[in-house]
Amino acid sequence: MTKEIKQHTLSDPSTWVDQYGDYLYTYALRRIQDTSSAQDLVQDTFMAALKAKDNFKGKSSEKTWFTSILRHKIIDYIRKKYKQPFLETDQTGDIDTNSYFHSNGKWKDPPKDWASNPQKLLEQKSFLEILKKCVQDIPQRLAHALTLKELEGVTTKEICKVLDISSTNCWTMLHRARLLVRKCVETNWLETEGNKK
Amino acid sequence: MIKHWVFNCKDVSSLISRSLDKKLPLSTRLGIKFHLMMCKLCRRYEKQLLIIHAALKEEIIVPLPKSIQEKIKAALKKK
């Protein structure tokens, strides 16, 4: 009878950055968009991991363990951001969803056709880069609502708490974020495609 | 306040977004379906939101800058 050998102790800390640095940095960047804060969070994660290394019981993989430390730090970071009094530069409500539609409820600027085969889009690096940039370009609070929801699968209730907003506002924020990102992706993607021809 | 089951594009765009995060009541879902049956633009919108949803999950690894890597390695060594 062979027993599965479980790793109960962490690998040597001097190898951590090489093993997980890029992965954790990418993870943080995708969720908070700000490069220097993402770098700080990665550093904090490694330092916290070092302090807590005796807590690693091997129940999850090492990577998962590091990721969960980072995840908590990301949520704390976002939560702290919105505890501060409303800053002029941090627009959240400027974009009126009504401006996308005529008074009769029809599209003002209707969605255009992106591609004959949507699956192909997911395989194109240029499309993914455009999407990444578009998420960075929308008002930050909207971006955070969107990434928390789409990437973390956080419940709307929890998002409201983290962003310090009412639940009605939460739905509206996600709706606004999606309208903005979609429009941005469309404009930039079609331009890219147009340039190819 | 959405009355009856006849939705316009503005209603549906908002409801589609909500439906991605939460299961809506049957009557609402039927209303959305009915509108989508007749509205090519909103069908497109829904498809595009789903593409974005899937694309957001696709990962392009961004390397941690060398200087930061060195900084962290040094900090880990100290302790």
Tab-separated table of C-alpha atoms in Angstrom:
chain	number	residue	atom	x	y	z
A	1	MET	CA	0.000	0.000	0.000
A	2	THR	CA	1.549	3.270	-1.101
A	3	LYS	CA	0.809	6.392	0.816
A	4	GLU	CA	0.642	9.703	-1.029
A	5	ILE	CA	3.523	11.809	0.185
A	6	LYS	CA	2.133	15.152	1.242
A	7	GLN	CA	4.321	18.142	1.509
A	8	HIS	CA	3.950	19.328	5.077
A	9	THR	CA	6.655	21.921	5.060
A	10	LEU	CA	7.187	24.815	2.730
A	11	SER	CA	9.984	25.008	0.243
A	12	ASP	CA	13.039	27.111	1.016
A	13	PRO	CA	12.074	30.827	1.226
A	14	SER	CA	15.009	31.738	-0.999
A	15	THR	CA	13.190	29.989	-3.839
A	16	TRP	CA	9.805	31.584	-3.293
A	17	VAL	CA	10.247	34.650	-5.481
A	18	ASP	CA	11.458	32.578	-8.413
A	19	GLN	CA	8.689	30.062	-7.983
A	20	TYR	CA	5.716	32.303	-7.331
A	21	GLY	CA	6.708	35.948	-7.856
A	22	ASP	CA	5.342	36.373	-11.370
A	23	TYR	CA	2.227	34.380	-10.656
A	24	LEU	CA	1.327	36.364	-7.535
A	25	TYR	CA	2.148	39.675	-9.198
A	26	THR	CA	-0.102	38.852	-12.141
A	27	TYR	CA	-2.814	37.756	-9.743
A	28	ALA	CA	-2.686	41.049	-7.850
A	29	LEU	CA	-2.404	43.225	-10.964
A	30	ARG	CA	-5.475	41.699	-12.519
A	31	ARG	CA	-7.465	42.606	-9.485
A	32	ILE	CA	-6.195	46.004	-8.480
A	33	GLN	CA	-4.594	47.357	-11.682
A	34	ASP	CA	-2.081	49.554	-9.839
A	35	THR	CA	1.466	48.276	-10.452
A	36	SER	CA	3.269	49.670	-7.419
A	37	SER	CA	0.525	48.611	-5.011
A	38	ALA	CA	0.516	45.166	-6.583
A	39	GLN	CA	4.274	44.931	-6.029
A	40	ASP	CA	3.835	45.962	-2.394
A	41	LEU	CA	1.140	43.347	-1.885
A	42	VAL	CA	3.373	40.644	-3.322
A	43	GLN	CA	6.162	41.656	-0.959
A	44	ASP	CA	3.743	41.751	1.981
A	45	THR	CA	2.514	38.303	1.039
A	46	PHE	CA	5.977	36.801	1.080
A	47	MET	CA	6.813	38.471	4.384
A	48	ALA	CA	3.545	37.288	5.931
A	49	ALA	CA	4.179	33.799	4.598
A	50	LEU	CA	7.595	33.785	6.218
A	51	LYS	CA	6.096	34.762	9.572
A	52	ALA	CA	3.324	32.198	9.264
A	53	LYS	CA	5.278	29.351	7.720
A	54	ASP	CA	4.687	27.079	10.648
A	55	ASN	CA	0.971	27.373	9.971
A	56	PHE	CA	1.313	25.616	6.647
A	57	LYS	CA	-0.073	22.149	7.230
A	58	GLY	CA	0.100	20.882	3.658
A	59	LYS	CA	-3.682	20.711	3.317
A	60	SER	CA	-3.455	22.750	0.138
A	61	SER	CA	-0.635	23.184	-2.282
A	62	GLU	CA	2.013	25.760	-1.552
A	63	LYS	CA	0.828	27.935	-4.423
A	64	THR	CA	-2.742	27.894	-3.151
A	65	TRP	CA	-1.531	28.835	0.307
A	66	PHE	CA	0.406	31.850	-0.966
A	67	THR	CA	-2.518	32.856	-3.141
A	68	SER	CA	-4.961	32.848	-0.282
A	69	ILE	CA	-2.678	35.109	1.779
A	70	LEU	CA	-2.478	37.475	-1.176
A	71	ARG	CA	-6.199	37.328	-1.757
A	72	HIS	CA	-6.935	38.526	1.765
A	73	LYS	CA	-4.462	41.340	1.377
A	74	ILE	CA	-6.082	42.384	-1.893
A	75	ILE	CA	-9.503	42.550	-0.325
A	76	ASP	CA	-8.141	44.523	2.620
A	77	TYR	CA	-6.393	46.886	0.243
A	78	ILE	CA	-9.580	47.536	-1.698
A	79	ARG	CA	-11.627	47.889	1.463
A	80	LYS	CA	-9.188	50.452	2.916
A	81	LYS	CA	-9.263	52.447	-0.274
A	82	TYR	CA	-12.952	53.113	0.014
A	83	LYS	CA	-12.993	53.833	3.721
A	84	GLN	CA	-11.494	57.193	2.956
A	85	PRO	CA	-13.769	60.161	2.265
A	86	PHE	CA	-14.916	60.453	-1.317
A	87	LEU	CA	-12.175	61.890	-3.485
A	88	GLU	CA	-12.961	64.090	-6.460
A	89	THR	CA	-10.589	62.096	-8.618
A	90	ASP	CA	-12.344	58.863	-7.834
A	91	GLN	CA	-15.424	59.131	-9.973
A	92	THR	CA	-17.895	56.374	-9.632
A	93	GLY	CA	-21.208	57.766	-10.666
A	94	ASP	CA	-20.444	60.040	-13.565
A	95	ILE	CA	-21.392	57.511	-16.112
A	96	ASP	CA	-25.112	57.578	-16.363
A	97	THR	CA	-26.339	54.325	-17.807
A	98	ASN	CA	-29.298	56.222	-19.202
A	99	SER	CA	-26.977	58.042	-21.573
A	100	TYR	CA	-26.490	54.798	-23.464
A	101	PHE	CA	-30.171	54.664	-24.397
A	102	HIS	CA	-32.801	56.837	-25.993
A	103	SER	CA	-35.812	57.801	-23.928
A	104	ASN	CA	-37.755	54.988	-25.587
A	105	GLY	CA	-35.260	52.504	-24.193
A	106	LYS	CA	-33.483	51.704	-27.454
A	107	TRP	CA	-29.721	51.675	-27.896
A	108	LYS	CA	-28.160	54.999	-28.798
A	109	ASP	CA	-24.918	53.434	-29.959
A	110	PRO	CA	-25.814	49.813	-30.679
A	111	PRO	CA	-23.363	46.944	-30.136
A	112	LYS	CA	-21.482	46.099	-33.310
A	113	ASP	CA	-20.473	42.732	-34.658
A	114	TRP	CA	-17.061	41.730	-33.274
A	115	ALA	CA	-16.218	38.506	-35.009
A	116	SER	CA	-17.752	35.590	-36.767
A	117	ASN	CA	-16.188	33.218	-34.264
A	118	PRO	CA	-16.202	34.506	-30.663
A	119	GLN	CA	-14.139	31.567	-29.417
A	120	LYS	CA	-11.257	32.752	-31.599
A	121	LEU	CA	-11.229	36.080	-29.752
A	122	LEU	CA	-10.289	34.400	-26.482
A	123	GLU	CA	-7.220	32.939	-28.183
A	124	GLN	CA	-5.948	36.252	-29.458
A	125	LYS	CA	-3.412	37.997	-27.280
A	126	SER	CA	-4.200	41.370	-28.828
A	127	PHE	CA	-7.834	41.044	-27.796
A	128	LEU	CA	-6.888	40.096	-24.237
A	129	GLU	CA	-4.463	43.022	-24.044
A	130	ILE	CA	-7.185	45.400	-25.178
A	131	LEU	CA	-9.524	44.032	-22.518
A	132	LYS	CA	-6.839	44.425	-19.866
A	133	LYS	CA	-6.238	48.024	-20.857
A	134	CYS	CA	-9.946	48.788	-20.910
A	135	VAL	CA	-10.394	47.516	-17.357
A	136	GLN	CA	-7.502	49.777	-16.334
A	137	ASP	CA	-9.070	52.765	-18.039
A	138	ILE	CA	-12.484	52.764	-16.404
A	139	PRO	CA	-13.005	54.517	-13.042
A	140	GLN	CA	-11.149	52.478	-10.471
A	141	ARG	CA	-14.050	51.710	-8.182
A	142	LEU	CA	-15.975	50.241	-11.101
A	143	ALA	CA	-12.933	48.195	-12.090
A	144	HIS	CA	-12.635	46.823	-8.581
A	145	ALA	CA	-16.300	45.885	-8.459
A	146	LEU	CA	-15.911	44.095	-11.778
A	147	THR	CA	-12.728	42.195	-10.952
A	148	LEU	CA	-13.927	41.195	-7.508
A	149	LYS	CA	-17.044	39.790	-9.102
A	150	GLU	CA	-15.576	38.244	-12.256
A	151	LEU	CA	-12.199	37.054	-10.971
A	152	GLU	CA	-12.873	36.326	-7.342
A	153	GLY	CA	-16.506	35.304	-7.569
A	154	VAL	CA	-17.185	37.446	-4.530
A	155	THR	CA	-20.891	37.733	-3.772
A	156	THR	CA	-22.519	41.063	-4.486
A	157	LYS	CA	-23.267	41.437	-0.790
A	158	GLU	CA	-19.587	41.154	0.037
A	159	ILE	CA	-18.580	43.525	-2.774
A	160	CYS	CA	-20.933	46.155	-1.350
A	161	LYS	CA	-19.241	45.802	2.021
A	162	VAL	CA	-15.734	46.018	0.613
A	163	LEU	CA	-16.519	49.026	-1.560
A	164	ASP	CA	-18.701	50.584	1.121
A	165	ILE	CA	-21.774	51.050	-1.053
A	166	SER	CA	-25.436	50.106	-0.928
A	167	SER	CA	-26.574	46.962	-2.714
A	168	THR	CA	-28.566	48.871	-5.350
A	169	ASN	CA	-25.440	50.827	-6.152
A	170	CYS	CA	-23.542	47.593	-6.423
A	171	TRP	CA	-25.706	46.257	-9.233
A	172	THR	CA	-25.574	49.606	-10.988
A	173	MET	CA	-21.808	49.719	-10.669
A	174	LEU	CA	-21.366	46.312	-12.235
A	175	HIS	CA	-23.780	47.292	-15.007
A	176	ARG	CA	-21.882	50.524	-15.637
A	177	ALA	CA	-18.538	48.749	-15.557
A	178	ARG	CA	-19.713	46.235	-18.136
A	179	LEU	CA	-21.212	48.917	-20.410
A	180	LEU	CA	-17.969	50.886	-20.304
A	181	VAL	CA	-15.616	47.956	-20.755
A	182	ARG	CA	-17.676	46.516	-23.583
A	183	LYS	CA	-17.747	49.808	-25.430
A	184	CYS	CA	-14.028	50.350	-24.935
A	185	VAL	CA	-13.175	46.848	-26.127
A	186	GLU	CA	-15.417	47.245	-29.162
A	187	THR	CA	-13.925	50.561	-30.229
A	188	ASN	CA	-10.332	49.407	-29.836
A	189	TRP	CA	-10.821	45.914	-31.236
A	190	LEU	CA	-12.635	47.035	-34.361
A	191	GLU	CA	-9.961	49.652	-34.919
A	192	THR	CA	-7.283	46.970	-34.644
A	193	GLU	CA	-9.161	44.750	-37.043
A	194	GLY	CA	-9.725	47.643	-39.410
A	195	ASN	CA	-6.007	48.385	-39.479
A	196	LYS	CA	-5.280	44.832	-40.487
A	197	LYS	CA	-7.255	45.105	-43.694
B	1	MET	CA	-39.731	49.795	-11.857
B	2	ILE	CA	-40.249	47.258	-14.603
B	3	LYS	CA	-43.913	46.546	-15.215
B	4	HIS	CA	-45.354	43.635	-17.140
B	5	TRP	CA	-43.091	41.398	-19.077
B	6	VAL	CA	-42.331	43.644	-22.010
B	7	PHE	CA	-38.800	44.924	-21.646
B	8	ASN	CA	-36.913	47.433	-23.731
B	9	CYS	CA	-33.179	47.370	-24.510
B	10	LYS	CA	-32.320	49.569	-21.560
B	11	ASP	CA	-34.106	47.220	-19.159
B	12	VAL	CA	-32.612	44.127	-20.742
B	13	SER	CA	-29.021	45.386	-20.729
B	14	SER	CA	-29.291	45.972	-17.005
B	15	LEU	CA	-31.033	42.652	-16.384
B	16	ILE	CA	-28.508	40.680	-18.417
B	17	SER	CA	-25.773	42.134	-16.253
B	18	ARG	CA	-27.673	41.167	-13.127
B	19	SER	CA	-28.374	37.684	-14.429
B	20	LEU	CA	-24.641	37.041	-14.679
B	21	ASP	CA	-24.409	37.402	-10.930
B	22	LYS	CA	-27.701	36.116	-9.621
B	23	LYS	CA	-30.575	33.947	-10.718
B	24	LEU	CA	-33.540	36.125	-11.615
B	25	PRO	CA	-37.198	35.236	-11.086
B	26	LEU	CA	-38.802	33.121	-13.804
B	27	SER	CA	-41.088	35.908	-15.009
B	28	THR	CA	-38.093	38.196	-15.471
B	29	ARG	CA	-36.124	35.529	-17.300
B	30	LEU	CA	-39.045	34.959	-19.632
B	31	GLY	CA	-39.282	38.663	-20.272
B	32	ILE	CA	-35.599	38.773	-21.164
B	33	LYS	CA	-35.937	35.747	-23.448
B	34	PHE	CA	-38.883	37.302	-25.197
B	35	HIS	CA	-36.994	40.511	-25.855
B	36	LEU	CA	-33.879	38.675	-27.005
B	37	MET	CA	-35.937	36.656	-29.467
B	38	MET	CA	-36.767	39.850	-31.264
B	39	CYS	CA	-33.747	42.014	-30.636
B	40	LYS	CA	-30.513	41.225	-32.449
B	41	LEU	CA	-28.693	44.085	-30.728
B	42	CYS	CA	-29.360	42.792	-27.238
B	43	ARG	CA	-28.460	39.264	-28.309
B	44	ARG	CA	-25.156	40.686	-29.425
B	45	TYR	CA	-24.770	42.536	-26.141
B	46	GLU	CA	-25.342	39.376	-24.151
B	47	LYS	CA	-22.856	37.433	-26.293
B	48	GLN	CA	-20.266	40.146	-25.833
B	49	LEU	CA	-20.674	40.256	-22.067
B	50	LEU	CA	-20.128	36.506	-22.010
B	51	ILE	CA	-16.999	36.888	-24.137
B	52	ILE	CA	-15.694	39.504	-21.718
B	53	HIS	CA	-16.574	37.279	-18.786
B	54	ALA	CA	-14.560	34.399	-20.271
B	55	ALA	CA	-11.739	36.626	-21.499
B	56	LEU	CA	-11.244	38.178	-18.068
B	57	LYS	CA	-10.353	34.746	-16.802
B	58	GLU	CA	-7.641	34.267	-19.419
B	59	GLU	CA	-4.331	35.045	-17.891
B	60	ILE	CA	-1.260	36.670	-19.380
B	61	ILE	CA	1.545	36.347	-16.865
B	62	VAL	CA	3.172	39.692	-16.115
B	63	PRO	CA	6.699	39.283	-14.800
B	64	LEU	CA	7.549	40.861	-11.470
B	65	PRO	CA	10.186	43.538	-12.170
B	66	LYS	CA	13.734	42.337	-11.499
B	67	SER	CA	14.426	45.115	-8.996
B	68	ILE	CA	11.410	44.114	-6.938
B	69	GLN	CA	12.418	40.463	-7.109
B	70	GLU	CA	15.843	41.346	-5.710
B	71	LYS	CA	14.328	43.562	-3.038
B	72	ILE	CA	12.032	40.803	-1.799
B	73	LYS	CA	14.750	38.152	-1.918
B	74	ALA	CA	16.943	40.377	0.211
B	75	ALA	CA	14.145	40.970	2.717
B	76	LEU	CA	13.445	37.243	2.959
B	77	LYS	CA	17.125	36.549	3.612
B	78	LYS	CA	17.280	38.972	6.513
B	79	LYS	CA	14.692	37.175	8.624
